[in-house]
Amino acid sequence: MDSYSLSAAAKINLYLEVVGDRPDGYHELVMVMQSVGLADRVTVRRILPHEIRLRCDHPAVPSDATNLAYQAAALLQQRFPKIMGQQGGVEITIEKNIPVGAGLAGGSTNAAAVLVGLDLLWQLGLTQIELQTLAAELGSDIPFCIAGGTAIATGRGEQIDTLHGLDGLYVVLAKAPALSVSTPWAYKSYRQAFADTYLDVATVGPTRQDQLHASPMMAAIGQQDGPAIGQHLYNDLEKVVLPAHPEVKAVKAALASCGGLGTLMSGSGPTLFTLTASQAAAAGIVQQMRSRYSESELGLWVAPLLPSSLQLIEP
Ligand code: C5P
């Protein structure tokens, strides 16, 4: 095969708790991550020149070495120095549907798709664990994006413990097109405001993970209980992003009044989501929100919760 195309799904956080500072400068996190059916299409195609090329139809997405998808290919080229001589170079094409700077791991899922796509194209035979170890070098969310589905993520977010998938639930995603939030800004602001609440990660980090396992959220996920999951949605980063962006807070209030199972900001935002028990319920919420916000003011998407993140698309 000279080309592989993958559907690369967005993620949301059903739960995100900042535990404290790590010695590497990152934050120790305890999260529940979930793939959702809003996806980019990523294609890796063999080219003769021994180089990496990247094309993307979205004006806000760089096509140079600053793009995580490019870095994913460069990392494999560095780890397998002879591979381009044997297999040729690669052109990566990204067709963007996931909003950019949204807290939906769009860049991370593209990078995950390049790792998996190039593993196939260059016949590297890497295992999922090997792919996730490489992914962790590129970004904290990328190991989850390799596996997808429903998972607990700890450490920087790169330690993945996959859970039984959630069936039959949907989300409405909402993001103002003009607004994006920088993840480093969100964590820096959180540290400035809440460093005095940080726990000693070396001693308490593992305890927090155990506490999550014994939490009502995990019981709700284990029982596939949508209403209980909706009640226990939680994200620490809301505490800095919502006050800094009153328009996001207003959209959250509007979404929460539409009758879903629960509403939360995803990751470092600004995307908000409402969990629903059916596609029809999600469509009803979109209809209510459209009576308040025009398409130019607010992007709205209905997406099912997915059991995986990456899917090969048949040619
Ligand atoms: O790992 P990634 O490049 O996605 O992280 C982006 C930024 O988010 C980091 O540079 C850091 O500022 C912040 N971050 C953090 N703690 C984490 C994950 C991310 O402070 N666990």
mmCIF file of C-alpha atoms and ligand atoms in Angstrom:
data_model
loop_
_atom_site.group_PDB
_atom_site.id
_atom_site.type_symbol
_atom_site.label_atom_id
_atom_site.label_comp_id
_atom_site.label_asym_id
_atom_site.label_seq_id
_atom_site.Cartn_x
_atom_site.Cartn_y
_atom_site.Cartn_z
ATOM 1 C CA MET A 1 0.000 0.000 0.000
ATOM 2 C CA ASP A 2 1.235 3.482 -0.849
ATOM 3 C CA SER A 3 -1.220 5.365 1.321
ATOM 4 C CA TYR A 4 -3.327 4.991 4.455
ATOM 5 C CA SER A 5 -6.183 7.233 5.615
ATOM 6 C CA LEU A 6 -7.357 7.312 9.194
ATOM 7 C CA SER A 7 -10.269 8.922 10.923
ATOM 8 C CA ALA A 8 -8.781 10.641 14.014
ATOM 9 C CA ALA A 9 -11.373 11.448 16.683
ATOM 10 C CA ALA A 10 -11.490 14.307 19.180
ATOM 11 C CA LYS A 11 -11.475 13.708 22.944
ATOM 12 C CA ILE A 12 -13.288 15.259 25.866
ATOM 13 C CA ASN A 13 -12.473 15.037 29.574
ATOM 14 C CA LEU A 14 -15.279 13.668 31.703
ATOM 15 C CA TYR A 15 -13.090 14.380 34.742
ATOM 16 C CA LEU A 16 -9.933 16.478 35.160
ATOM 17 C CA GLU A 17 -8.285 17.052 38.507
ATOM 18 C CA VAL A 18 -4.992 18.897 38.976
ATOM 19 C CA VAL A 19 -3.172 17.168 41.831
ATOM 20 C CA GLY A 20 0.014 19.241 42.032
ATOM 21 C CA ASP A 21 3.396 20.068 40.526
ATOM 22 C CA ARG A 22 5.684 17.451 39.054
ATOM 23 C CA PRO A 23 9.482 17.620 39.150
ATOM 24 C CA ASP A 24 9.488 17.889 35.309
ATOM 25 C CA GLY A 25 7.535 21.172 35.443
ATOM 26 C CA TYR A 26 4.239 19.621 34.307
ATOM 27 C CA HIS A 27 1.172 19.087 36.460
ATOM 28 C CA GLU A 28 0.243 15.733 37.946
ATOM 29 C CA LEU A 29 -3.277 15.007 36.701
ATOM 30 C CA VAL A 30 -6.055 12.518 37.349
ATOM 31 C CA MET A 31 -8.432 12.427 34.374
ATOM 32 C CA VAL A 32 -11.104 10.419 32.617
ATOM 33 C CA MET A 33 -10.738 10.821 28.856
ATOM 34 C CA GLN A 34 -13.342 9.928 26.252
ATOM 35 C CA SER A 35 -13.203 9.756 22.438
ATOM 36 C CA VAL A 36 -16.092 11.460 20.632
ATOM 37 C CA GLY A 37 -17.292 11.191 17.051
ATOM 38 C CA LEU A 38 -15.984 14.466 15.690
ATOM 39 C CA ALA A 39 -12.979 13.506 13.585
ATOM 40 C CA ASP A 40 -10.290 14.751 11.214
ATOM 41 C CA ARG A 41 -9.136 12.686 8.261
ATOM 42 C CA VAL A 42 -5.385 12.078 8.218
ATOM 43 C CA THR A 43 -3.688 10.508 5.185
ATOM 44 C CA VAL A 44 -0.068 9.384 4.972
ATOM 45 C CA ARG A 45 1.138 8.838 1.405
ATOM 46 C CA ARG A 46 4.479 7.532 0.204
ATOM 47 C CA ILE A 47 6.479 10.040 -1.856
ATOM 48 C CA LEU A 48 9.802 9.567 -3.622
ATOM 49 C CA PRO A 49 11.819 12.401 -2.059
ATOM 50 C CA HIS A 50 13.168 11.357 1.323
ATOM 51 C CA GLU A 51 11.335 14.088 3.183
ATOM 52 C CA ILE A 52 8.261 14.914 5.284
ATOM 53 C CA ARG A 53 5.594 17.138 3.719
ATOM 54 C CA LEU A 54 2.404 18.296 5.398
ATOM 55 C CA ARG A 55 -0.736 19.786 3.865
ATOM 56 C CA CYS A 56 -3.766 21.006 5.761
ATOM 57 C CA ASP A 57 -6.840 22.842 4.477
ATOM 58 C CA HIS A 58 -7.270 24.867 7.723
ATOM 59 C CA PRO A 59 -5.681 28.352 7.790
ATOM 60 C CA ALA A 60 -4.877 28.182 11.537
ATOM 61 C CA VAL A 61 -2.991 24.877 11.248
ATOM 62 C CA PRO A 62 0.743 25.199 10.473
ATOM 63 C CA SER A 63 2.218 22.928 7.795
ATOM 64 C CA ASP A 64 5.788 23.124 9.075
ATOM 65 C CA ALA A 65 7.770 21.403 11.835
ATOM 66 C CA THR A 66 5.720 23.186 14.547
ATOM 67 C CA ASN A 67 2.769 20.894 13.735
ATOM 68 C CA LEU A 68 2.592 17.869 16.074
ATOM 69 C CA ALA A 69 1.697 15.632 13.108
ATOM 70 C CA TYR A 70 4.931 16.674 11.378
ATOM 71 C CA GLN A 71 6.849 16.076 14.622
ATOM 72 C CA ALA A 72 5.355 12.578 14.849
ATOM 73 C CA ALA A 73 6.806 11.695 11.425
ATOM 74 C CA ALA A 74 10.133 13.350 12.308
ATOM 75 C CA LEU A 75 10.342 11.319 15.531
ATOM 76 C CA LEU A 76 9.881 8.038 13.631
ATOM 77 C CA GLN A 77 12.444 9.151 11.034
ATOM 78 C CA GLN A 78 14.893 9.894 13.859
ATOM 79 C CA ARG A 79 14.259 6.532 15.602
ATOM 80 C CA PHE A 80 14.515 4.577 12.335
ATOM 81 C CA PRO A 81 17.258 6.509 10.484
ATOM 82 C CA LYS A 82 17.345 4.140 7.486
ATOM 83 C CA ILE A 83 13.578 3.976 6.997
ATOM 84 C CA MET A 84 13.178 6.704 4.379
ATOM 85 C CA GLY A 85 15.974 5.147 2.299
ATOM 86 C CA GLN A 86 14.052 1.872 2.331
ATOM 87 C CA GLN A 87 10.448 3.126 2.196
ATOM 88 C CA GLY A 88 10.531 6.684 0.807
ATOM 89 C CA GLY A 89 9.315 9.938 2.305
ATOM 90 C CA VAL A 90 5.808 10.845 3.393
ATOM 91 C CA GLU A 91 3.189 13.413 2.543
ATOM 92 C CA ILE A 92 0.727 13.949 5.395
ATOM 93 C CA THR A 93 -2.657 15.436 4.511
ATOM 94 C CA ILE A 94 -4.984 16.633 7.276
ATOM 95 C CA GLU A 95 -8.633 17.400 6.521
ATOM 96 C CA LYS A 96 -9.696 19.354 9.581
ATOM 97 C CA ASN A 97 -13.134 19.050 11.174
ATOM 98 C CA ILE A 98 -12.123 19.301 14.852
ATOM 99 C CA PRO A 99 -11.930 22.959 15.941
ATOM 100 C CA VAL A 100 -8.416 24.235 16.643
ATOM 101 C CA GLY A 101 -7.293 25.435 20.112
ATOM 102 C CA ALA A 102 -10.467 23.950 21.496
ATOM 103 C CA GLY A 103 -9.497 21.554 24.294
ATOM 104 C CA LEU A 104 -10.499 18.616 22.086
ATOM 105 C CA ALA A 105 -6.955 17.286 21.407
ATOM 106 C CA GLY A 106 -7.266 17.924 17.659
ATOM 107 C CA GLY A 107 -3.502 18.327 17.154
ATOM 108 C CA SER A 108 -2.778 15.347 19.405
ATOM 109 C CA THR A 109 -5.162 13.031 17.565
ATOM 110 C CA ASN A 110 -3.580 14.031 14.226
ATOM 111 C CA ALA A 111 -0.134 13.154 15.615
ATOM 112 C CA ALA A 112 -1.462 9.817 16.905
ATOM 113 C CA ALA A 113 -2.872 9.086 13.430
ATOM 114 C CA VAL A 114 0.508 9.841 11.817
ATOM 115 C CA LEU A 115 2.296 7.440 14.223
ATOM 116 C CA VAL A 116 -0.193 4.650 13.490
ATOM 117 C CA GLY A 117 -0.397 5.446 9.755
ATOM 118 C CA LEU A 118 3.398 5.502 9.341
ATOM 119 C CA ASP A 119 3.756 2.306 11.364
ATOM 120 C CA LEU A 120 1.635 0.722 8.611
ATOM 121 C CA LEU A 121 3.128 2.589 5.620
ATOM 122 C CA TRP A 122 6.723 1.986 6.692
ATOM 123 C CA GLN A 123 5.946 -1.539 8.007
ATOM 124 C CA LEU A 124 7.576 -0.837 11.369
ATOM 125 C CA GLY A 125 5.562 -3.429 13.305
ATOM 126 C CA LEU A 126 5.372 -1.325 16.490
ATOM 127 C CA THR A 127 3.138 -2.475 19.348
ATOM 128 C CA GLN A 128 0.507 -0.205 20.896
ATOM 129 C CA ILE A 129 2.738 0.248 23.967
ATOM 130 C CA GLU A 130 5.703 1.208 21.768
ATOM 131 C CA LEU A 131 3.530 3.690 19.856
ATOM 132 C CA GLN A 132 2.256 5.183 23.119
ATOM 133 C CA THR A 133 5.799 5.519 24.496
ATOM 134 C CA LEU A 134 6.813 7.463 21.371
ATOM 135 C CA ALA A 135 3.568 9.457 21.589
ATOM 136 C CA ALA A 136 4.368 10.558 25.159
ATOM 137 C CA GLU A 137 7.558 12.230 23.892
ATOM 138 C CA LEU A 138 5.459 14.460 21.632
ATOM 139 C CA GLY A 139 2.629 15.499 23.974
ATOM 140 C CA SER A 140 0.728 14.466 27.068
ATOM 141 C CA ASP A 141 -2.605 13.699 25.315
ATOM 142 C CA ILE A 142 -1.185 11.689 22.406
ATOM 143 C CA PRO A 143 -0.872 8.273 24.149
ATOM 144 C CA PHE A 144 -4.607 8.438 24.910
ATOM 145 C CA CYS A 145 -5.315 9.332 21.283
ATOM 146 C CA ILE A 146 -3.502 6.136 20.158
ATOM 147 C CA ALA A 147 -5.840 3.984 22.272
ATOM 148 C CA GLY A 148 -9.000 6.081 22.497
ATOM 149 C CA GLY A 149 -12.325 4.963 23.916
ATOM 150 C CA THR A 150 -12.819 5.576 27.642
ATOM 151 C CA ALA A 151 -9.716 5.705 29.849
ATOM 152 C CA ILE A 152 -8.245 6.943 33.082
ATOM 153 C CA ALA A 153 -5.189 9.096 32.386
ATOM 154 C CA THR A 154 -2.683 9.901 35.131
ATOM 155 C CA GLY A 155 0.850 11.288 35.450
ATOM 156 C CA ARG A 156 1.185 14.107 32.896
ATOM 157 C CA GLY A 157 -1.873 12.528 31.254
ATOM 158 C CA GLU A 158 0.252 10.004 29.376
ATOM 159 C CA GLN A 159 -0.339 6.981 31.669
ATOM 160 C CA ILE A 160 -3.404 5.286 30.196
ATOM 161 C CA ASP A 161 -5.654 2.744 31.866
ATOM 162 C CA THR A 162 -8.356 1.750 29.380
ATOM 163 C CA LEU A 163 -11.867 1.201 30.696
ATOM 164 C CA HIS A 164 -14.892 -0.608 29.322
ATOM 165 C CA GLY A 165 -16.441 1.700 26.702
ATOM 166 C CA LEU A 166 -19.599 3.736 27.260
ATOM 167 C CA ASP A 167 -22.396 2.755 24.887
ATOM 168 C CA GLY A 168 -25.301 4.791 23.575
ATOM 169 C CA LEU A 169 -24.352 8.178 25.021
ATOM 170 C CA TYR A 170 -23.959 11.369 22.991
ATOM 171 C CA VAL A 171 -22.578 14.853 23.510
ATOM 172 C CA VAL A 172 -23.402 18.267 22.172
ATOM 173 C CA LEU A 173 -20.129 20.162 21.694
ATOM 174 C CA ALA A 174 -20.161 23.956 21.672
ATOM 175 C CA LYS A 175 -17.333 26.329 20.756
ATOM 176 C CA ALA A 176 -17.281 29.957 19.658
ATOM 177 C CA PRO A 177 -15.315 30.026 16.358
ATOM 178 C CA ALA A 178 -13.334 33.134 17.282
ATOM 179 C CA LEU A 179 -12.128 31.896 20.670
ATOM 180 C CA SER A 180 -9.255 29.579 21.530
ATOM 181 C CA VAL A 181 -7.487 28.955 24.843
ATOM 182 C CA SER A 182 -3.797 28.160 25.137
ATOM 183 C CA THR A 183 -3.168 25.059 27.251
ATOM 184 C CA PRO A 184 0.117 26.409 28.744
ATOM 185 C CA TRP A 185 -1.762 29.613 29.709
ATOM 186 C CA ALA A 186 -4.520 27.620 31.444
ATOM 187 C CA TYR A 187 -2.076 25.558 33.525
ATOM 188 C CA LYS A 188 0.097 28.595 34.323
ATOM 189 C CA SER A 189 -2.958 30.551 35.479
ATOM 190 C CA TYR A 190 -4.103 27.589 37.530
ATOM 191 C CA ARG A 191 -0.712 27.401 39.242
ATOM 192 C CA GLN A 192 -0.784 31.155 39.982
ATOM 193 C CA ALA A 193 -4.241 30.941 41.531
ATOM 194 C CA PHE A 194 -4.192 27.544 43.250
ATOM 195 C CA ALA A 195 -0.567 26.557 43.999
ATOM 196 C CA ASP A 196 -1.375 26.741 47.716
ATOM 197 C CA THR A 197 -3.895 23.890 47.271
ATOM 198 C CA TYR A 198 -1.362 21.622 45.499
ATOM 199 C CA LEU A 199 -0.687 18.279 47.110
ATOM 200 C CA ASP A 200 2.735 16.683 47.453
ATOM 201 C CA VAL A 201 2.646 14.524 44.329
ATOM 202 C CA ALA A 202 5.289 12.009 45.471
ATOM 203 C CA THR A 203 3.253 11.006 48.526
ATOM 204 C CA VAL A 204 -0.345 11.820 47.585
ATOM 205 C CA GLY A 205 -0.375 11.259 43.789
ATOM 206 C CA PRO A 206 -1.004 7.494 43.998
ATOM 207 C CA THR A 207 -3.648 8.059 46.694
ATOM 208 C CA ARG A 208 -5.570 10.423 44.410
ATOM 209 C CA GLN A 209 -5.543 7.754 41.697
ATOM 210 C CA ASP A 210 -6.921 5.203 44.180
ATOM 211 C CA GLN A 211 -9.553 7.717 45.270
ATOM 212 C CA LEU A 212 -10.662 8.193 41.657
ATOM 213 C CA HIS A 213 -11.012 4.409 41.266
ATOM 214 C CA ALA A 214 -13.306 4.398 44.326
ATOM 215 C CA SER A 215 -15.211 7.556 43.276
ATOM 216 C CA PRO A 216 -18.888 7.936 42.316
ATOM 217 C CA MET A 217 -17.726 8.870 38.793
ATOM 218 C CA MET A 218 -15.994 5.518 38.333
ATOM 219 C CA ALA A 219 -19.003 3.680 39.770
ATOM 220 C CA ALA A 220 -21.221 5.571 37.298
ATOM 221 C CA ILE A 221 -18.928 4.668 34.371
ATOM 222 C CA GLY A 222 -18.768 1.035 35.502
ATOM 223 C CA GLN A 223 -22.564 0.874 35.577
ATOM 224 C CA GLN A 224 -22.899 2.767 32.264
ATOM 225 C CA ASP A 225 -25.176 5.119 34.185
ATOM 226 C CA GLY A 226 -25.454 8.234 31.975
ATOM 227 C CA PRO A 227 -27.378 10.406 34.465
ATOM 228 C CA ALA A 228 -24.864 9.626 37.255
ATOM 229 C CA ILE A 229 -21.893 10.309 34.909
ATOM 230 C CA GLY A 230 -23.560 13.634 34.047
ATOM 231 C CA GLN A 231 -23.827 14.518 37.750
ATOM 232 C CA HIS A 232 -20.145 13.839 38.451
ATOM 233 C CA LEU A 233 -18.523 15.651 35.497
ATOM 234 C CA TYR A 234 -15.656 17.749 36.861
ATOM 235 C CA ASN A 235 -12.831 19.923 35.512
ATOM 236 C CA ASP A 236 -10.464 21.957 37.741
ATOM 237 C CA LEU A 237 -9.392 24.155 34.800
ATOM 238 C CA GLU A 238 -12.902 25.671 34.644
ATOM 239 C CA LYS A 239 -11.836 27.621 37.747
ATOM 240 C CA VAL A 240 -9.428 29.737 35.685
ATOM 241 C CA VAL A 241 -10.875 29.602 32.153
ATOM 242 C CA LEU A 242 -14.507 30.520 32.975
ATOM 243 C CA PRO A 243 -13.667 33.680 34.972
ATOM 244 C CA ALA A 244 -11.223 34.806 32.248
ATOM 245 C CA HIS A 245 -13.813 34.224 29.497
ATOM 246 C CA PRO A 246 -17.306 35.291 30.625
ATOM 247 C CA GLU A 247 -18.665 34.370 27.171
ATOM 248 C CA VAL A 248 -17.676 30.716 27.796
ATOM 249 C CA LYS A 249 -19.347 30.866 31.209
ATOM 250 C CA ALA A 250 -22.510 32.222 29.548
ATOM 251 C CA VAL A 251 -22.546 29.419 26.955
ATOM 252 C CA LYS A 252 -22.060 26.895 29.765
ATOM 253 C CA ALA A 253 -25.079 28.299 31.612
ATOM 254 C CA ALA A 254 -27.150 28.277 28.408
ATOM 255 C CA LEU A 255 -26.153 24.663 27.594
ATOM 256 C CA ALA A 256 -26.802 23.535 31.170
ATOM 257 C CA SER A 257 -30.333 24.967 31.009
ATOM 258 C CA CYS A 258 -31.223 22.833 27.969
ATOM 259 C CA GLY A 259 -31.960 19.664 29.920
ATOM 260 C CA GLY A 260 -28.959 17.348 29.222
ATOM 261 C CA LEU A 261 -27.373 14.987 31.760
ATOM 262 C CA GLY A 262 -24.574 17.426 32.680
ATOM 263 C CA THR A 263 -22.383 20.145 31.166
ATOM 264 C CA LEU A 264 -18.601 20.651 31.414
ATOM 265 C CA MET A 265 -15.655 22.360 29.738
ATOM 266 C CA SER A 266 -13.312 19.942 27.967
ATOM 267 C CA GLY A 267 -9.589 20.040 28.816
ATOM 268 C CA SER A 268 -8.264 23.607 28.899
ATOM 269 C CA GLY A 269 -11.301 24.745 26.910
ATOM 270 C CA PRO A 270 -12.971 26.666 25.574
ATOM 271 C CA THR A 271 -15.158 23.866 24.154
ATOM 272 C CA LEU A 272 -18.095 22.922 26.363
ATOM 273 C CA PHE A 273 -20.090 19.733 26.145
ATOM 274 C CA THR A 274 -23.416 18.472 27.394
ATOM 275 C CA LEU A 275 -23.857 14.744 27.848
ATOM 276 C CA THR A 276 -27.135 13.235 26.589
ATOM 277 C CA ALA A 277 -28.770 9.812 26.667
ATOM 278 C CA SER A 278 -29.641 9.775 22.946
ATOM 279 C CA GLN A 279 -28.936 11.388 19.591
ATOM 280 C CA ALA A 280 -32.469 12.825 19.578
ATOM 281 C CA ALA A 281 -31.906 14.501 22.968
ATOM 282 C CA ALA A 282 -28.633 15.991 21.658
ATOM 283 C CA ALA A 283 -30.376 17.265 18.501
ATOM 284 C CA GLY A 284 -33.067 18.863 20.714
ATOM 285 C CA ILE A 285 -30.366 20.733 22.668
ATOM 286 C CA VAL A 286 -28.747 21.970 19.443
ATOM 287 C CA GLN A 287 -32.159 23.281 18.357
ATOM 288 C CA GLN A 288 -32.635 25.149 21.651
ATOM 289 C CA MET A 289 -29.113 26.607 21.504
ATOM 290 C CA ARG A 290 -29.630 27.722 17.880
ATOM 291 C CA SER A 291 -32.559 29.891 18.990
ATOM 292 C CA ARG A 292 -30.051 31.784 21.205
ATOM 293 C CA TYR A 293 -26.796 31.696 19.220
ATOM 294 C CA SER A 294 -26.292 32.072 15.451
ATOM 295 C CA GLU A 295 -23.880 29.804 13.539
ATOM 296 C CA SER A 296 -21.305 32.596 13.383
ATOM 297 C CA GLU A 297 -21.478 33.021 17.184
ATOM 298 C CA LEU A 298 -21.295 29.378 18.221
ATOM 299 C CA GLY A 299 -20.264 26.142 16.524
ATOM 300 C CA LEU A 300 -22.440 23.202 17.657
ATOM 301 C CA TRP A 301 -21.857 19.511 16.947
ATOM 302 C CA VAL A 302 -23.635 16.296 17.947
ATOM 303 C CA ALA A 303 -21.236 13.399 18.484
ATOM 304 C CA PRO A 304 -21.534 9.871 19.929
ATOM 305 C CA LEU A 305 -19.066 8.646 22.550
ATOM 306 C CA LEU A 306 -16.719 6.307 20.649
ATOM 307 C CA PRO A 307 -14.997 3.059 21.704
ATOM 308 C CA SER A 308 -11.751 4.087 19.937
ATOM 309 C CA SER A 309 -10.000 7.130 18.541
ATOM 310 C CA LEU A 310 -8.343 5.984 15.307
ATOM 311 C CA GLN A 311 -10.090 4.103 12.521
ATOM 312 C CA LEU A 312 -8.611 3.042 9.195
ATOM 313 C CA ILE A 313 -10.722 4.363 6.333
ATOM 314 C CA GLU A 314 -11.023 1.936 3.435
ATOM 315 C CA PRO A 315 -9.643 3.447 0.223
HETATM 316 O O1 C5P B 1 2.172 17.889 26.880
HETATM 317 P P1 C5P B 1 1.609 19.018 26.125
HETATM 318 O O2 C5P B 1 2.607 19.600 25.142
HETATM 319 O O3 C5P B 1 0.310 18.727 25.471
HETATM 320 O O4 C5P B 1 1.299 20.161 27.182
HETATM 321 C C1 C5P B 1 1.080 21.488 26.815
HETATM 322 C C2 C5P B 1 1.337 22.388 28.004
HETATM 323 O O5 C5P B 1 0.321 22.232 28.987
HETATM 324 C C3 C5P B 1 2.635 22.125 28.743
HETATM 325 O O6 C5P B 1 3.695 22.842 28.168
HETATM 326 C C4 C5P B 1 2.316 22.622 30.143
HETATM 327 O O7 C5P B 1 2.406 24.028 30.181
HETATM 328 C C5 C5P B 1 0.848 22.270 30.300
HETATM 329 N N1 C5P B 1 0.630 20.964 30.953
HETATM 330 C C6 C5P B 1 0.889 20.832 32.307
HETATM 331 N N2 C5P B 1 0.693 19.608 32.897
HETATM 332 C C7 C5P B 1 0.256 18.554 32.188
HETATM 333 C C8 C5P B 1 -0.012 18.673 30.809
HETATM 334 C C9 C5P B 1 0.187 19.899 30.222
HETATM 335 O O8 C5P B 1 1.263 21.782 32.987
HETATM 336 N N3 C5P B 1 0.079 17.392 32.797
#
